[in-house]
JSON list of C-alpha atoms in Angstrom, two decimals:
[
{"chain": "A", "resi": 10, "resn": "UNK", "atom": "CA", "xyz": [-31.44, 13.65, -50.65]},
{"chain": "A", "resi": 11, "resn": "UNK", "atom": "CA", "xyz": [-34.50, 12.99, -48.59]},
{"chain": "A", "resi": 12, "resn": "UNK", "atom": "CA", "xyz": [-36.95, 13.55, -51.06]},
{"chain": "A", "resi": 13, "resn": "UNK", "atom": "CA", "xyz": [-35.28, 11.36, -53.20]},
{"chain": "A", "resi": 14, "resn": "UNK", "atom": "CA", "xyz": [-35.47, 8.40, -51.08]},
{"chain": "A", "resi": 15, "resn": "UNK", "atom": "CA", "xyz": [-39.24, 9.74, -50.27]},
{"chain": "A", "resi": 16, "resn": "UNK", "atom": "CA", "xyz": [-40.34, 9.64, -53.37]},
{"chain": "A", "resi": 17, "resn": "UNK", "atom": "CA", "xyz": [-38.22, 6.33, -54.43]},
{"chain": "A", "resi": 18, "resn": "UNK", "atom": "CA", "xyz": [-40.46, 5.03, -51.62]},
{"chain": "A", "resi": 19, "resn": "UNK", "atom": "CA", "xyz": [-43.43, 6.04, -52.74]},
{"chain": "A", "resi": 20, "resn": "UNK", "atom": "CA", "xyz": [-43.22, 5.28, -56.26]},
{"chain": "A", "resi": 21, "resn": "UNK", "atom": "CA", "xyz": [-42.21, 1.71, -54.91]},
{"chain": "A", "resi": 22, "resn": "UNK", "atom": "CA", "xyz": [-45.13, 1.21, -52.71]},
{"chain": "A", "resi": 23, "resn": "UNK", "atom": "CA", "xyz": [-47.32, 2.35, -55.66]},
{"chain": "A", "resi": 24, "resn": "UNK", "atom": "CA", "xyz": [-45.96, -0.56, -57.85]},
{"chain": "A", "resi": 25, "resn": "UNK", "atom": "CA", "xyz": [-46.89, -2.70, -55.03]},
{"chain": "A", "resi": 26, "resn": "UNK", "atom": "CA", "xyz": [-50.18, -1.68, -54.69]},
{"chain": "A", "resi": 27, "resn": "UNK", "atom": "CA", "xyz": [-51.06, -1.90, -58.40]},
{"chain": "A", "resi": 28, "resn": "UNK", "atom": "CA", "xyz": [-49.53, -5.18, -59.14]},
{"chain": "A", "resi": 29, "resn": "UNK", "atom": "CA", "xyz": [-51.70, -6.57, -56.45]},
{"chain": "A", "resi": 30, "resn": "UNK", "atom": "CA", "xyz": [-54.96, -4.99, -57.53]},
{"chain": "A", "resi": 31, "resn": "UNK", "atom": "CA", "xyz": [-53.51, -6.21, -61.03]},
{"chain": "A", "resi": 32, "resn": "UNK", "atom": "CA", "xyz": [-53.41, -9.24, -59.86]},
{"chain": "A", "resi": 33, "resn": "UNK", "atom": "CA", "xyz": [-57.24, -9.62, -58.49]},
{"chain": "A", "resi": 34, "resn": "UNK", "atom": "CA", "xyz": [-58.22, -8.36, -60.93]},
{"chain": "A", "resi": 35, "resn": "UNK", "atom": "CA", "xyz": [-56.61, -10.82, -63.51]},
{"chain": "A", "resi": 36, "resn": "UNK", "atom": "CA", "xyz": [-58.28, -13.22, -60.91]},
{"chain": "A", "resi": 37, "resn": "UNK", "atom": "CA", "xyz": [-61.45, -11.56, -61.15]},
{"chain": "A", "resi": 38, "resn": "UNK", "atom": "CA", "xyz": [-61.52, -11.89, -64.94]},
{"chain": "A", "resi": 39, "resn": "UNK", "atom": "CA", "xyz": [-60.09, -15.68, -64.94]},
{"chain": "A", "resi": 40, "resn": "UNK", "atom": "CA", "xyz": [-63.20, -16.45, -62.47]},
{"chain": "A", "resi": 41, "resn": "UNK", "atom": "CA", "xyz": [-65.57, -14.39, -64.20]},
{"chain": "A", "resi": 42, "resn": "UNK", "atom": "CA", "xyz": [-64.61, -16.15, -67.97]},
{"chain": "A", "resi": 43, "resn": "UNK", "atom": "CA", "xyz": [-65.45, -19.84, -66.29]},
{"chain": "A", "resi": 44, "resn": "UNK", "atom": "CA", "xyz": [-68.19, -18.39, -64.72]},
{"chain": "A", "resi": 45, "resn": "UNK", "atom": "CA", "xyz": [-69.51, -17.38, -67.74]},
{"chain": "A", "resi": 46, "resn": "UNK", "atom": "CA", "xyz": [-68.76, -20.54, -69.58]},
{"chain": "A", "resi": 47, "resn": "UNK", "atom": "CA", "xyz": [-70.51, -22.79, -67.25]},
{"chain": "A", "resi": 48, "resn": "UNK", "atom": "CA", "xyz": [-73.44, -19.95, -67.15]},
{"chain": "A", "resi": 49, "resn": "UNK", "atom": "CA", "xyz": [-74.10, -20.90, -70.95]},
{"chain": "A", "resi": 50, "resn": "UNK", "atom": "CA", "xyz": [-75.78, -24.19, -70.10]},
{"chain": "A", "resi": 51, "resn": "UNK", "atom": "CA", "xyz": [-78.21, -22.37, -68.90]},
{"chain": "A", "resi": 52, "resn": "UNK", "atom": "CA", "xyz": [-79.42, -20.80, -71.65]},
{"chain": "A", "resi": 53, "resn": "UNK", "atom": "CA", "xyz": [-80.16, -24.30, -73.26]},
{"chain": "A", "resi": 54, "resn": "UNK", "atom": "CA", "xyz": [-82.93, -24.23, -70.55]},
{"chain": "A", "resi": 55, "resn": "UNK", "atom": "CA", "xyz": [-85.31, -22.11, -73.05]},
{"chain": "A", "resi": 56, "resn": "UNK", "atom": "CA", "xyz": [-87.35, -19.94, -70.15]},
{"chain": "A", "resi": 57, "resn": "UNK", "atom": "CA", "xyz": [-88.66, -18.05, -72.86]},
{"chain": "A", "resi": 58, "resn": "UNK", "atom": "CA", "xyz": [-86.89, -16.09, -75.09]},
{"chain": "A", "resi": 59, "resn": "UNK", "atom": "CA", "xyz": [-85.02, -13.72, -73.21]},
{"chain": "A", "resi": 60, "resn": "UNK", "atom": "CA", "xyz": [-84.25, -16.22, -70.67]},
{"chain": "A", "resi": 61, "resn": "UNK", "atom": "CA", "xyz": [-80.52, -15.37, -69.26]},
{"chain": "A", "resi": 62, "resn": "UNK", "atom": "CA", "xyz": [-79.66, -13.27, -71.76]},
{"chain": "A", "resi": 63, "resn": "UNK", "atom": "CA", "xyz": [-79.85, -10.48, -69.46]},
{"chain": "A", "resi": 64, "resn": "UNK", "atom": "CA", "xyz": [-77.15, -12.42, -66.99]},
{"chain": "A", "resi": 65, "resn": "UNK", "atom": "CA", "xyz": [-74.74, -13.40, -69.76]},
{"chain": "A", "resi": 66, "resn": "UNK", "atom": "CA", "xyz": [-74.64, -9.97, -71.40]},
{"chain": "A", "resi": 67, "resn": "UNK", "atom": "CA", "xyz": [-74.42, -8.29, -68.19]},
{"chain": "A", "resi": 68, "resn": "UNK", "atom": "CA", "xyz": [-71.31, -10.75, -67.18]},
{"chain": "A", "resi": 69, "resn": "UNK", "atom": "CA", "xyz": [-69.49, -10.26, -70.74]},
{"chain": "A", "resi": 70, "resn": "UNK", "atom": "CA", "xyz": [-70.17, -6.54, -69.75]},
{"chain": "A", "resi": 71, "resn": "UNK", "atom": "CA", "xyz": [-68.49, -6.92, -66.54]},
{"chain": "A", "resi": 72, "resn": "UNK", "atom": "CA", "xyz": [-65.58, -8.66, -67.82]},
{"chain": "A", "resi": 73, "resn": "UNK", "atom": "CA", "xyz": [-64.88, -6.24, -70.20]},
{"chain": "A", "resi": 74, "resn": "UNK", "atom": "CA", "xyz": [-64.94, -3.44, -67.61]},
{"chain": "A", "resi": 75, "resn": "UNK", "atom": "CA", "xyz": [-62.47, -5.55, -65.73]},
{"chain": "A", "resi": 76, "resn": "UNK", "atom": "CA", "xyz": [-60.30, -5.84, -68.45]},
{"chain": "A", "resi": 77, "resn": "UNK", "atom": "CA", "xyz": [-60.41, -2.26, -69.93]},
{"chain": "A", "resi": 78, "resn": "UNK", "atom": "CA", "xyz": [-59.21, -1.55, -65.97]},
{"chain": "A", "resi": 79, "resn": "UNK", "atom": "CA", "xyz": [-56.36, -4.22, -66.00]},
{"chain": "A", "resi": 80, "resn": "UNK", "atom": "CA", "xyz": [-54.99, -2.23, -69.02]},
{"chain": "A", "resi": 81, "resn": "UNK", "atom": "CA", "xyz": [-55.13, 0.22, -67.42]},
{"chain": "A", "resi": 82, "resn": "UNK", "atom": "CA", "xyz": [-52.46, -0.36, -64.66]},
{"chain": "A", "resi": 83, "resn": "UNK", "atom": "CA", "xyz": [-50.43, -2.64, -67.10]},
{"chain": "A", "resi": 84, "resn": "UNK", "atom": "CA", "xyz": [-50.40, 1.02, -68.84]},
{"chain": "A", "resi": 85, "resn": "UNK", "atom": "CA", "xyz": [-49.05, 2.34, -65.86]},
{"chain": "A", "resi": 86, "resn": "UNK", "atom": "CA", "xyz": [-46.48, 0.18, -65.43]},
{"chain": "A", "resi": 87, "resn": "UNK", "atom": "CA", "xyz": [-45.05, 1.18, -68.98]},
{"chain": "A", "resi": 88, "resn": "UNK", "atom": "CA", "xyz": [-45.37, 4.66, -68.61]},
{"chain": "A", "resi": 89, "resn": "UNK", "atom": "CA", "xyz": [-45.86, 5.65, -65.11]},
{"chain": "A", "resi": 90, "resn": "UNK", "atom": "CA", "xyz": [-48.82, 7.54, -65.86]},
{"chain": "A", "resi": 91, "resn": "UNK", "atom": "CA", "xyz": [-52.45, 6.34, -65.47]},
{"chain": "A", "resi": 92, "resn": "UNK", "atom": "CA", "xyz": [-54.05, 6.94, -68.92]},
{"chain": "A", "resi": 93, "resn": "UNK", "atom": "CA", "xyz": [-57.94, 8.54, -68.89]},
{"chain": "A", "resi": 94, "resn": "UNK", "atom": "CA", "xyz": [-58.45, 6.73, -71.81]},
{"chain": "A", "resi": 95, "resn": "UNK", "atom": "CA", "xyz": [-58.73, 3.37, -70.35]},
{"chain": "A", "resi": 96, "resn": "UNK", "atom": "CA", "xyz": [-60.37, 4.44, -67.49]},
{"chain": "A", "resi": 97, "resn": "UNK", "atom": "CA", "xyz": [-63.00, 6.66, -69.59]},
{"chain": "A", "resi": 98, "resn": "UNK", "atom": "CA", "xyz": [-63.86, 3.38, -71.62]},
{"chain": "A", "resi": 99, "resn": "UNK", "atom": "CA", "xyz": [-64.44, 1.37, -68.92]},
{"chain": "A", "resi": 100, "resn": "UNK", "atom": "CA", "xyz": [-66.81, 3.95, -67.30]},
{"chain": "A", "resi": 101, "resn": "UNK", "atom": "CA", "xyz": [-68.08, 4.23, -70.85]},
{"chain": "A", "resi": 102, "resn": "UNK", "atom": "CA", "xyz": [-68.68, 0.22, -71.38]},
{"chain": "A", "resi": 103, "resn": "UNK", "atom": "CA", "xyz": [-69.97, 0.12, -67.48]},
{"chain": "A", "resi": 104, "resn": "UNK", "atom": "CA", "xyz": [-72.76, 2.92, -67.88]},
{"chain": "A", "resi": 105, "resn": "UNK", "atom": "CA", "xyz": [-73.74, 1.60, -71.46]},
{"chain": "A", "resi": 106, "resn": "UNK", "atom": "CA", "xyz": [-74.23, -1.78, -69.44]},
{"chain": "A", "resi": 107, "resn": "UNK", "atom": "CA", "xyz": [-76.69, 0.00, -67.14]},
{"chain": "A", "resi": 108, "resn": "UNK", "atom": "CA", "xyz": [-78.67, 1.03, -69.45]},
{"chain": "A", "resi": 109, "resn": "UNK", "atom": "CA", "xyz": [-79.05, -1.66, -71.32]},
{"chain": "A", "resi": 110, "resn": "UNK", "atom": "CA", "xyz": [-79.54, -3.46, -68.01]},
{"chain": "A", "resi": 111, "resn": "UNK", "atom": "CA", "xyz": [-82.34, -1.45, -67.41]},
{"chain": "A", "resi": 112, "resn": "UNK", "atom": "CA", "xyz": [-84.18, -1.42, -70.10]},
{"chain": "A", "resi": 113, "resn": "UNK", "atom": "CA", "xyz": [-83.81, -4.96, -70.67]},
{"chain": "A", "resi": 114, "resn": "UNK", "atom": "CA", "xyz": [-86.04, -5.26, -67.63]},
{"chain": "A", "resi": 115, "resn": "UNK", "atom": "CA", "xyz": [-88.12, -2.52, -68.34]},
{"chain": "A", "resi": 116, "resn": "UNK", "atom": "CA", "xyz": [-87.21, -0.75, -65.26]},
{"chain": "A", "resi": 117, "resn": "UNK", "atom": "CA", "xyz": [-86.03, 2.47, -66.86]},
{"chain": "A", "resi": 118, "resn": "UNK", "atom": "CA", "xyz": [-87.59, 5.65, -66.35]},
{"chain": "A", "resi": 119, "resn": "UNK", "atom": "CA", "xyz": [-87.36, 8.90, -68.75]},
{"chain": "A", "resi": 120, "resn": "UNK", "atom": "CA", "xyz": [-85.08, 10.73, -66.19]},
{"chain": "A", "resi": 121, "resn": "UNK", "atom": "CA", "xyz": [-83.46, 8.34, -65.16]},
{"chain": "A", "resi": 122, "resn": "UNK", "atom": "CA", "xyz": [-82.67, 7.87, -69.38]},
{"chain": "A", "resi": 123, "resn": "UNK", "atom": "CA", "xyz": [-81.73, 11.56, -69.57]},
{"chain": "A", "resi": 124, "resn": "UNK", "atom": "CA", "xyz": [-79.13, 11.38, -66.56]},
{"chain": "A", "resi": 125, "resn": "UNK", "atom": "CA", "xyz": [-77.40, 8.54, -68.43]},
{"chain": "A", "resi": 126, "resn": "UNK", "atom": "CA", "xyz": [-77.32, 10.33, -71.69]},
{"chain": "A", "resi": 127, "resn": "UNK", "atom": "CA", "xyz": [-75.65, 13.36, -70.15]},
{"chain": "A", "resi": 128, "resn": "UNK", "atom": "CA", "xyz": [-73.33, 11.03, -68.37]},
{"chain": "A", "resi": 129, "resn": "UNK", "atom": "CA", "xyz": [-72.22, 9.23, -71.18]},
{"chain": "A", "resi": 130, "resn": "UNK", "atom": "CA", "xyz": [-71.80, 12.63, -73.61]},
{"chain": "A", "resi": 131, "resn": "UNK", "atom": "CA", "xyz": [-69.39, 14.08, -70.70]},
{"chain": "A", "resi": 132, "resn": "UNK", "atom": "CA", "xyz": [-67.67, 10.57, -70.76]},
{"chain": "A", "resi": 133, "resn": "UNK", "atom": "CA", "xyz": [-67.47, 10.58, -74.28]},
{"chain": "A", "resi": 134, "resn": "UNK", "atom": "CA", "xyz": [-65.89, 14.46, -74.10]},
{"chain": "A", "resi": 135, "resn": "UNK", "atom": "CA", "xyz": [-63.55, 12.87, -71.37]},
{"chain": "A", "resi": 136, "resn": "UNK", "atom": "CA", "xyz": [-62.28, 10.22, -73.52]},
{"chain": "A", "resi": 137, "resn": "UNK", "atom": "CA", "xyz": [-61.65, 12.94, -76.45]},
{"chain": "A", "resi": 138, "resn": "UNK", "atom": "CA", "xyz": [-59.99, 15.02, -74.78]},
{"chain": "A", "resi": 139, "resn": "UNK", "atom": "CA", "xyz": [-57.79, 12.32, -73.23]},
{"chain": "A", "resi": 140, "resn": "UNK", "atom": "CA", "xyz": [-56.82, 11.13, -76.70]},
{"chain": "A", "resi": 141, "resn": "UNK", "atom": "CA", "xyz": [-56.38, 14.77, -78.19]},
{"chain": "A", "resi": 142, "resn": "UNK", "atom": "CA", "xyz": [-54.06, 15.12, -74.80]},
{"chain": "A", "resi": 143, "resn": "UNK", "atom": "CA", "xyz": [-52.09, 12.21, -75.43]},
{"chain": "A", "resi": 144, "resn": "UNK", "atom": "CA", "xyz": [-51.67, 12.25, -78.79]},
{"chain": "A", "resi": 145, "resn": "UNK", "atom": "CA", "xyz": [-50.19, 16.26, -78.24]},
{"chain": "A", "resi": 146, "resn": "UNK", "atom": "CA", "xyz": [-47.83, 14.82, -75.30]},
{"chain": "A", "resi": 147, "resn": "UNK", "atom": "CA", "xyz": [-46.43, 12.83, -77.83]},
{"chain": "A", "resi": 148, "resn": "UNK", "atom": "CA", "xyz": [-45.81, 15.04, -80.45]},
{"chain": "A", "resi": 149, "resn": "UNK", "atom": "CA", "xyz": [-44.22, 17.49, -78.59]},
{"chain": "A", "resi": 150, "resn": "UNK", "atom": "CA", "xyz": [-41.16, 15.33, -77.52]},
{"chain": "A", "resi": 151, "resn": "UNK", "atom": "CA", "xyz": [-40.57, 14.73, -81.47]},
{"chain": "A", "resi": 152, "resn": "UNK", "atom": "CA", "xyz": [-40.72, 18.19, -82.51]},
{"chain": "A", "resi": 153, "resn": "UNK", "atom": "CA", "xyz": [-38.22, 19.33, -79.25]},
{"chain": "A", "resi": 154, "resn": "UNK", "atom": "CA", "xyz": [-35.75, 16.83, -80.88]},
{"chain": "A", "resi": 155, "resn": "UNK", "atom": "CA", "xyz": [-35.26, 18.69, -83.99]}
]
């Protein structure tokens, strides 16, 4: 009887927490979308060709982290379950933007190049195997029905 008010507890104070961190960061994204709005006057300034290019595609990079995250924990709310999949994109989408980042500014070094690379073929083996995972959780409840 104790553990079930324990855990009762605890998987209430877990909804808490998430729908706040939902929350900023469905504020984060609302912010970040005028931001970037308002940001696109400035590329009328033509300082050169890239000019803030670099800034807008590294903010549209951002939000999209945000919002790969935010589905995330709306995820959780319908299943109780974080999915890796989400989670792997975003990492995915935020180490592409690195890169691209970087060598955008010309700042990127070989190594540096080959630690990315690796990180992004064990993200892309994470996100695989997340999807082969969850698309064998959900056959197996069908085929136990029979």
């Amino acid at each position: 009887m104790f553990n079930h008010r324990v855990r009762y507890l605890f998987d209430q104070l877990i909804n808490v927490v998430f729908s706040i961190i939902l929350l900023f960061i469905i504020f984060g994204i609302a912010i970040g979308t005028v931001q970037l709005f308002i940001s696109v006057w400035k590329l009328l300034a033509f300082e050169g060709i890239t000019g803030h290019y670099i800034d807008l595609i590294a903010d549209v990079l951002t939000i999209y982290v945000l919002i790969e995250l935010s589905r995330s924990l709306v995820e959780y709310f319908n299943s109780h379950r974080l999915r890796l999949t989400f989670i792997a994109d975003a990492a995915i989408v935020f180490t592409i933007r690195e890169v691209m980042i970087l060598m955008f500014k010309h700042e990127v070094k070989p190594d540096m190049l080959y630690a990315f690379s690796a990180l992004l073929l064990v993200l892309g083996a994470i996100r695989i195997g997340s999807i082969l995972v969850y698309q064998r959780e959900k056959t197996i409840p069908e085929s136990s029905s029979h």
